[in-house]
Short mmCIF file of C-alpha atoms in Angstrom, two decimals:
data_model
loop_
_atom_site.label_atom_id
_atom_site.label_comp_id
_atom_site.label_asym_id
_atom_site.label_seq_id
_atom_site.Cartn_x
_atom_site.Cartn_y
_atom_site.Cartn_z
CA UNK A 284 -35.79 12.38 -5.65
CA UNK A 285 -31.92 13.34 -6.55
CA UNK A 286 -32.14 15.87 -3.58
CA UNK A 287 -33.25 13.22 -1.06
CA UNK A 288 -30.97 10.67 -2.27
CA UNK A 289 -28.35 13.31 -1.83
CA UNK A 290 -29.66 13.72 1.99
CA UNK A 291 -29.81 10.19 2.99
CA UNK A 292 -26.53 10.02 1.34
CA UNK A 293 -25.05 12.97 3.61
CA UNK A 294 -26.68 11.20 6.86
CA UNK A 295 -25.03 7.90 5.60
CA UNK A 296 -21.14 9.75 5.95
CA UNK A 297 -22.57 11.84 8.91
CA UNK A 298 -23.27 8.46 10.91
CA UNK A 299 -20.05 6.65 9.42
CA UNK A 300 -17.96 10.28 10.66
CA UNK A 301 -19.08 10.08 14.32
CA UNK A 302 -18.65 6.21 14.52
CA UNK A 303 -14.96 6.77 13.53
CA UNK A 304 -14.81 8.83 16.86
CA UNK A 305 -16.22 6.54 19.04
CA UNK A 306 -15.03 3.02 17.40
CA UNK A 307 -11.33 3.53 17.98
CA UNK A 308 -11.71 5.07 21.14
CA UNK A 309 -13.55 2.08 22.49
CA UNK A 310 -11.03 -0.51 21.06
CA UNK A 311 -8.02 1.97 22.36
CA UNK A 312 -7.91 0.04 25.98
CA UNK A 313 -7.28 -3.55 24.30
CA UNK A 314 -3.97 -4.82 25.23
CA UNK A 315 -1.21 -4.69 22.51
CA UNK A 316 1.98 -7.10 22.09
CA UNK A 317 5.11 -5.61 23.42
CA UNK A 318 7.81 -4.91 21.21
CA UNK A 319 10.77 -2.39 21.16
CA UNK A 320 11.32 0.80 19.71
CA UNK A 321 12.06 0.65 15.80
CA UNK A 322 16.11 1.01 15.14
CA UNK A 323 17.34 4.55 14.71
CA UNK A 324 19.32 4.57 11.87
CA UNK A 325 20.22 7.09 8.92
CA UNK A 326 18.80 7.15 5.64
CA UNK A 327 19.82 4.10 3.48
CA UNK A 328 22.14 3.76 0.64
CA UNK A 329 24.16 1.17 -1.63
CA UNK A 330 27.19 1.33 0.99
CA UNK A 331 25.05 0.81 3.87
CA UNK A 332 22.22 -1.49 3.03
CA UNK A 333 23.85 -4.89 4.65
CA UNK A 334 23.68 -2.90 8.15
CA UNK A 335 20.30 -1.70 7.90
CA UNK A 336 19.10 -4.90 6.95
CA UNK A 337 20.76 -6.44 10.11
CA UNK A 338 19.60 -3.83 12.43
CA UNK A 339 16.19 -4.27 11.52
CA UNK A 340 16.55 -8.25 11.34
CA UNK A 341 17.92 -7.65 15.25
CA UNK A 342 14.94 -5.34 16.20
CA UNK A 343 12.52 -7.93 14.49
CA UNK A 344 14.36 -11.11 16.62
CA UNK A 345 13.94 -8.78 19.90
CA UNK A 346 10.47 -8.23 19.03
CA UNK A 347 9.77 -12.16 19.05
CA UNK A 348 11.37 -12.56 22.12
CA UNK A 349 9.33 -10.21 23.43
CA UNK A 350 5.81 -11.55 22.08
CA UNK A 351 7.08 -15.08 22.92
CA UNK A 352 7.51 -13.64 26.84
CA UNK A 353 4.23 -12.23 26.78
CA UNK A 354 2.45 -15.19 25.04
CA UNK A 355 1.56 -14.32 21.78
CA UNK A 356 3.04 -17.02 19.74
CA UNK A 357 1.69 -15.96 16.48
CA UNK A 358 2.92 -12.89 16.59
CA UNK A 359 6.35 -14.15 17.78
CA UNK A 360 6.56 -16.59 15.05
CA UNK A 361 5.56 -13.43 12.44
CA UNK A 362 8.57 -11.68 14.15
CA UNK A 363 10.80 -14.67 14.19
CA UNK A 364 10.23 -14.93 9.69
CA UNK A 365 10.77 -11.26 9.22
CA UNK A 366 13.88 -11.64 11.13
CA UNK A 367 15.39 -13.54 8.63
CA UNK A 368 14.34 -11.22 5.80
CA UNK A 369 15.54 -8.31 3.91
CA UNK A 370 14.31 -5.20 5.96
CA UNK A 371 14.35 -1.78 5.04
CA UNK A 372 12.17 -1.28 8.19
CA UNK A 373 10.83 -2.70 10.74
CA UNK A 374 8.51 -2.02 14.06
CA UNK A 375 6.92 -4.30 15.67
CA UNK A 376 4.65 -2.41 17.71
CA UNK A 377 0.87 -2.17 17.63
CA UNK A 378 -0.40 -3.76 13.80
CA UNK A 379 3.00 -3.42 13.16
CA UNK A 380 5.03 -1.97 10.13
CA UNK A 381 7.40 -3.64 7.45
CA UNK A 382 9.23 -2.26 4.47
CA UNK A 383 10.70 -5.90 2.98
CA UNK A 384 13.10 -5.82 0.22
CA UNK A 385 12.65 -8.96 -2.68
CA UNK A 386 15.94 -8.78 -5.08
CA UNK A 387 19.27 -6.78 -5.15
CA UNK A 388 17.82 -3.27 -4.51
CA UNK A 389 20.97 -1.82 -4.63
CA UNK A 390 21.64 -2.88 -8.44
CA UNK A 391 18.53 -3.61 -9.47
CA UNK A 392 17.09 -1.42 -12.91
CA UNK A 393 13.73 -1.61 -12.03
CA UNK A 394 12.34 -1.08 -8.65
CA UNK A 395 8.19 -2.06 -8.39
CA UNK A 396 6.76 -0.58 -4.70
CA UNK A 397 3.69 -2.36 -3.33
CA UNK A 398 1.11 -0.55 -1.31
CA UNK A 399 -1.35 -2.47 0.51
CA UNK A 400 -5.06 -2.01 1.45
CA UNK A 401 -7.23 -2.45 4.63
CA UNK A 402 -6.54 -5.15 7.16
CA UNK A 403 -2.46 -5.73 6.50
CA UNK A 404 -0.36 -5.97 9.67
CA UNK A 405 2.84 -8.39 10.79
CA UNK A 406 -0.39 -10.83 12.31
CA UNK A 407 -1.54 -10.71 8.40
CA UNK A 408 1.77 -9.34 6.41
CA UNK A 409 1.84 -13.35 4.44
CA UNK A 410 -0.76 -13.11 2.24
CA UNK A 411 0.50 -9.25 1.39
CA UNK A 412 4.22 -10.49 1.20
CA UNK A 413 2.77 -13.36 -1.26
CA UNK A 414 1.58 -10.66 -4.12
CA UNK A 415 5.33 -9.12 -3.80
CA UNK A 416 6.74 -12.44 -4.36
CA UNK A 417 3.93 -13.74 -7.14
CA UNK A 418 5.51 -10.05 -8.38
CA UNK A 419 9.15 -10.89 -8.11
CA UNK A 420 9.25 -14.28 -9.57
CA UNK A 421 7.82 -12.71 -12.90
CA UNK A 422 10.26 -9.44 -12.94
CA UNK A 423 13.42 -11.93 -12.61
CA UNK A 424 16.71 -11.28 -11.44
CA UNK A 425 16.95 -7.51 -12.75
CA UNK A 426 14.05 -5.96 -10.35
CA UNK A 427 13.58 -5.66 -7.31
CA UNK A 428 10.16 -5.48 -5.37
CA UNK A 429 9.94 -3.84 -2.07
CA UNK A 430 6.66 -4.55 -0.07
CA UNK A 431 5.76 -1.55 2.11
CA UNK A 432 3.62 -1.62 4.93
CA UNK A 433 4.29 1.61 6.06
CA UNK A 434 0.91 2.35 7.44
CA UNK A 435 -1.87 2.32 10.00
CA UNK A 436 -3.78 0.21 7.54
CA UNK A 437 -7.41 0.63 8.05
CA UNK A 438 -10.06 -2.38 8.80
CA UNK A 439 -12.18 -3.80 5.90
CA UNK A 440 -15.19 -3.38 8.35
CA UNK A 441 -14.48 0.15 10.30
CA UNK A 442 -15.18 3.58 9.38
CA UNK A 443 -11.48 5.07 8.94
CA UNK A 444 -11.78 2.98 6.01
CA UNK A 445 -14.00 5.52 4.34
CA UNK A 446 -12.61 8.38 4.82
CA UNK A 447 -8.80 9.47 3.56
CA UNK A 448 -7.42 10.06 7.38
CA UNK A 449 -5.47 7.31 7.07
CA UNK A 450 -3.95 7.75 3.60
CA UNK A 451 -3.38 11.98 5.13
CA UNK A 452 -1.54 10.19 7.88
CA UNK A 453 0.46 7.98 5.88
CA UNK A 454 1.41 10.15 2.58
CA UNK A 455 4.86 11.61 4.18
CA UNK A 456 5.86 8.04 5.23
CA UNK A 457 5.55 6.85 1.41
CA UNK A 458 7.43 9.83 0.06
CA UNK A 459 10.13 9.26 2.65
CA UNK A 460 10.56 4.96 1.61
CA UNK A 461 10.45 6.25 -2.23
CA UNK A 462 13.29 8.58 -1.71
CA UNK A 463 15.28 5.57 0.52
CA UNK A 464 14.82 3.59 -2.25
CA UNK A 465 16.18 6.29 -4.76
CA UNK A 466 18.68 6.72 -2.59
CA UNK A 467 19.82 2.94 -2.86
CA UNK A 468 18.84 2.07 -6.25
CA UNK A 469 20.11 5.31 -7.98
CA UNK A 470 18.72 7.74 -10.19
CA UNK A 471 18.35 5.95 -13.15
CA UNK A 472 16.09 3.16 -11.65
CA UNK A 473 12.57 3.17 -12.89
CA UNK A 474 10.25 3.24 -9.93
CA UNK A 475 6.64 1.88 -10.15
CA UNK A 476 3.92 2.23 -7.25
CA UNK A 477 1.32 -0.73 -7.38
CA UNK A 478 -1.40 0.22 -4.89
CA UNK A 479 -3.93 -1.86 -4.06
CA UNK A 480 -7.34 -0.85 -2.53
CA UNK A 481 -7.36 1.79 0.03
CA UNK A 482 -3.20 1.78 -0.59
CA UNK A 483 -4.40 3.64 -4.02
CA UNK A 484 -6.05 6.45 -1.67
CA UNK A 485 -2.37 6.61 0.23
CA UNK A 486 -0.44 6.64 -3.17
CA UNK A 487 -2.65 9.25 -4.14
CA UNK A 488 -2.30 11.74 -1.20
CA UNK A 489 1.63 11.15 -1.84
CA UNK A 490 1.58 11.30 -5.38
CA UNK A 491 2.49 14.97 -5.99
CA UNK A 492 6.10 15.49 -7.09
CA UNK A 493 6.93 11.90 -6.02
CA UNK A 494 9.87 10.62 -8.12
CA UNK A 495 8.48 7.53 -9.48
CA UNK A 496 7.71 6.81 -13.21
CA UNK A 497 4.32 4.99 -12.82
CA UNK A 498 1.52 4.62 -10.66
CA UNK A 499 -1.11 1.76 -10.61
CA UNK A 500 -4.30 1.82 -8.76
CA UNK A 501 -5.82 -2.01 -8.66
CA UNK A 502 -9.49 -2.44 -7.38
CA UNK A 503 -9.43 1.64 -6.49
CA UNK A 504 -12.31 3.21 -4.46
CA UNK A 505 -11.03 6.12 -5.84
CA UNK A 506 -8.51 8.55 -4.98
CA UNK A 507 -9.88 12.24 -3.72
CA UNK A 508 -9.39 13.44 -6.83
CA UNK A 509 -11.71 14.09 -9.64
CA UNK A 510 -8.71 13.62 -12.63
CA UNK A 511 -5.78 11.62 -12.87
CA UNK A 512 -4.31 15.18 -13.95
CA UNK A 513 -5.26 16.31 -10.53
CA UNK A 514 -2.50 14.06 -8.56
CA UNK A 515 0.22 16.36 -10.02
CA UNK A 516 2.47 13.81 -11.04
CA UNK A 517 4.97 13.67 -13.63
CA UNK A 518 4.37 9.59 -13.00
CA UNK A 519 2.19 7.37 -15.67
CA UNK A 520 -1.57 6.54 -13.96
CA UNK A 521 -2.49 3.31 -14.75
CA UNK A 522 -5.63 1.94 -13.31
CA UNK A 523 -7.62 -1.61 -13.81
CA UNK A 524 -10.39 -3.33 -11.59
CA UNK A 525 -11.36 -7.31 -12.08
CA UNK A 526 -14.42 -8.22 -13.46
CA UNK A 527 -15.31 -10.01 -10.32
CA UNK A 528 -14.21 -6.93 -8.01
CA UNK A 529 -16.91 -5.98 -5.12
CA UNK A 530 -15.15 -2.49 -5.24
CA UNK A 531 -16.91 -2.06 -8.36
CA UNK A 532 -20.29 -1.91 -6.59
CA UNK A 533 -18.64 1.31 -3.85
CA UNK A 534 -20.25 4.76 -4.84
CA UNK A 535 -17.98 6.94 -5.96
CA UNK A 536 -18.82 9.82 -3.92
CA UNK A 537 -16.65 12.47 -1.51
CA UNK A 538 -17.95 14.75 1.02
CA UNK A 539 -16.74 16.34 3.89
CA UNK A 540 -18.11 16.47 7.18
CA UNK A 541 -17.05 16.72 10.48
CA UNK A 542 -13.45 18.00 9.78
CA UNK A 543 -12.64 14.98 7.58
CA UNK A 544 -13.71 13.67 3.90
CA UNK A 545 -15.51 10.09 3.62
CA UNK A 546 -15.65 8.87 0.33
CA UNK A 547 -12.83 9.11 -2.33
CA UNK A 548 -14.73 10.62 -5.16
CA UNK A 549 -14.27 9.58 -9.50
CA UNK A 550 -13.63 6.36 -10.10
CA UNK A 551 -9.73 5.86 -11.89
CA UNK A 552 -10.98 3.09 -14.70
CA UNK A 553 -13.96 5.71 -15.76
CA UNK A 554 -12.82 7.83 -19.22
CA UNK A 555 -13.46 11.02 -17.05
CA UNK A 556 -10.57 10.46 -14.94
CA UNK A 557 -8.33 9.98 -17.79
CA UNK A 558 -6.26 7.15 -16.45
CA UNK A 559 -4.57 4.12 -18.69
CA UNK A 560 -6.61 1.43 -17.86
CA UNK A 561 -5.66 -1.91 -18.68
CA UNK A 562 -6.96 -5.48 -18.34
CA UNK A 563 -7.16 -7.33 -14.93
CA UNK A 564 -9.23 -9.94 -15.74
CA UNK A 565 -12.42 -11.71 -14.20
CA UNK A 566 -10.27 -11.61 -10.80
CA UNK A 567 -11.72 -10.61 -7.58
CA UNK A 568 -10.59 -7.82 -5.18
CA UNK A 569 -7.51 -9.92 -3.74
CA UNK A 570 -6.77 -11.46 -7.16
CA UNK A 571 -4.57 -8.67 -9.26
CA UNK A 572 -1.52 -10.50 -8.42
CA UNK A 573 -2.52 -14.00 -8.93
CA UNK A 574 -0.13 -16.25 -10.90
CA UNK A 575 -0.92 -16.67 -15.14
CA UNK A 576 -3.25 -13.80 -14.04
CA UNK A 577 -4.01 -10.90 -17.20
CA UNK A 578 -3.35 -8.68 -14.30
CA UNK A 579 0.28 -9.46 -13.29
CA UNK A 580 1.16 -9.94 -16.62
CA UNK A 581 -0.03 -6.38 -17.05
CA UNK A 582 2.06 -5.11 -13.85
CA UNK A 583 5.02 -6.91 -14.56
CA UNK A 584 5.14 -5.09 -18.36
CA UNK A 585 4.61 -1.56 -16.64
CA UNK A 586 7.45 -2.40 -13.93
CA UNK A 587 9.38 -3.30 -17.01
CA UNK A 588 8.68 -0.16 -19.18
CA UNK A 589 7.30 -2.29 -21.55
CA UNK A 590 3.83 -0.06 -21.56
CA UNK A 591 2.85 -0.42 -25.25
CA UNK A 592 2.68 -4.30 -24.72
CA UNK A 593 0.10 -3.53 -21.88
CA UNK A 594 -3.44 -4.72 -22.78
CA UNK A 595 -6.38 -2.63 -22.58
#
């Protein structure tokens, strides 16, 4: 029985694999919005913050104009509100990507770095911008949150979203914002990744020498790796799933076929894996950052350093 369980599992990832092939491919002929070029600028610091923030506000007006000629007007209107915010980055292209400061980055003593899941683009960025600022409001005046969507996010209903392509892809581009936000907040900022979902996979692939003092993984399929010991990180691994999470129901199984691995393996809130888990709650999968929630109570005391008040 276990070994033909273990074969109909194997034909489950081998039909999943060759889907990812041909799924994109079909969907790679659909029109996209036009937009420029993201600005070329240097890497950020303190002195130069105000200017990056303006480029990217210009490139994010541009792109607006641009939808608006081509008549999207809901993407134009999601350009128009992130031109009026404070951008780290910014290209409007395709799904699009955003990096979206919330506070004084540049003085803040505690810095907490959102990672998102499946499905987040500029069409979608709200609801992912509204867990940064449920986030912010509770850290007060001394943090800062930056929301990153600094991915290809994968869909909720594809096959990229079950293998760790995407999170491969997208592991250099998370170590790169982390060390722009070093570079503006200073050395002695404490730096907390909160990744959500399939962002956990992404934090995960990045974790290894990153220069951040904790790492959360909220509703986690898992990460690729069997221990939390295995991400080679000096970080903290903190991991919680709501009681009312559907993630809870994923197998956590890995195998690679086809040149890639589907499946992310041990799951972070088992005592195997060795991470601190702490309470989230009867919340769903979208719910870790919902206000009065035991979940963002629990985040905003691990931005905070205040771990031993964390609740288990």
């Amino acid at each position: 029985m276990a070994v033909r369980g273990a074969r109909w599992w194997r034909g489950v990832l081998a039909s999943l694999v060759a889907c990812a092939v041909v799924v994109p491919l079909a969907g790679a002929a659909r029109a996209r919005v036009p937009a420029p070029g993201p600005a070329v600028l240097a890497a950020p610091s303190a002195a130069t913050l105000d200017a990056v923030y303006a480029a990217h506000r210009a490139n994010a007006l541009e792109a607006a104009r641009m939808a608006d000629a081509y008549g999207d007007r809901g993407r134009a209107a999601a350009d128009r509100a992130l031109a009026g915010r404070r951008l780290l980055y910014f290209d409007g292209r395709g799904p699009g990507l955003v990096t979206e400061v919330l506070g004084d980055l540049a003085h803040a003593d505690r810095v907490a770095v959102l990672v998102p899941g499946s499905d987040t683009g500029i069409d979608t960025y709200g609801r992912f911008r509204a867990t940064a600022l449920a986030l912010h409001e509770r850290l007060g005046g001394r943090a800062a949150v930056v929301a990153w969507l600094g991915y290809a996010t994968p869909g909720t209903v594809s096959t990229t979203v079950a293998t760790t392509d995407r999170a491969e892809d997208a592991a250099p581009q998370l170590r790169k914002a982390v060390s722009d936000v070093r570079a503006v907040a200073g050395p002695r900022a404490r730096v907390s990744l909160l990744c959500h979902s399939y962002g956990s996979v992404v934090c995960a692939e990045a974790a290894d020498g990153l220069d951040v003092d904790d790492i959360a993984l909220l509703g986690s399929p898992g990460t690729g790796a069997d221990t939390a010991a295995a991400l080679r990180t000096r970080a903290r691994i903190w991991a919680a799933r709501g009681a009312d999470d559907w993630i809870g129901n994923v197998p956590h199984l890995s195998a690679g076929l086809l040149g890639t691995t589907v499946g992310f393996g041990a799951d972070p809130v088992s005592p195997a894996f060795g991470a601190r888990v702490f309470a989230a709650g009867d919340g769903g999968h979208s719910d870790y950052f919902a206000p009065g929630s035991a979940s963002l109570a629990n985040l905003t005391r691990i931005v905070l350093g205040e771990t031993s008040a964390v609740t288990s």
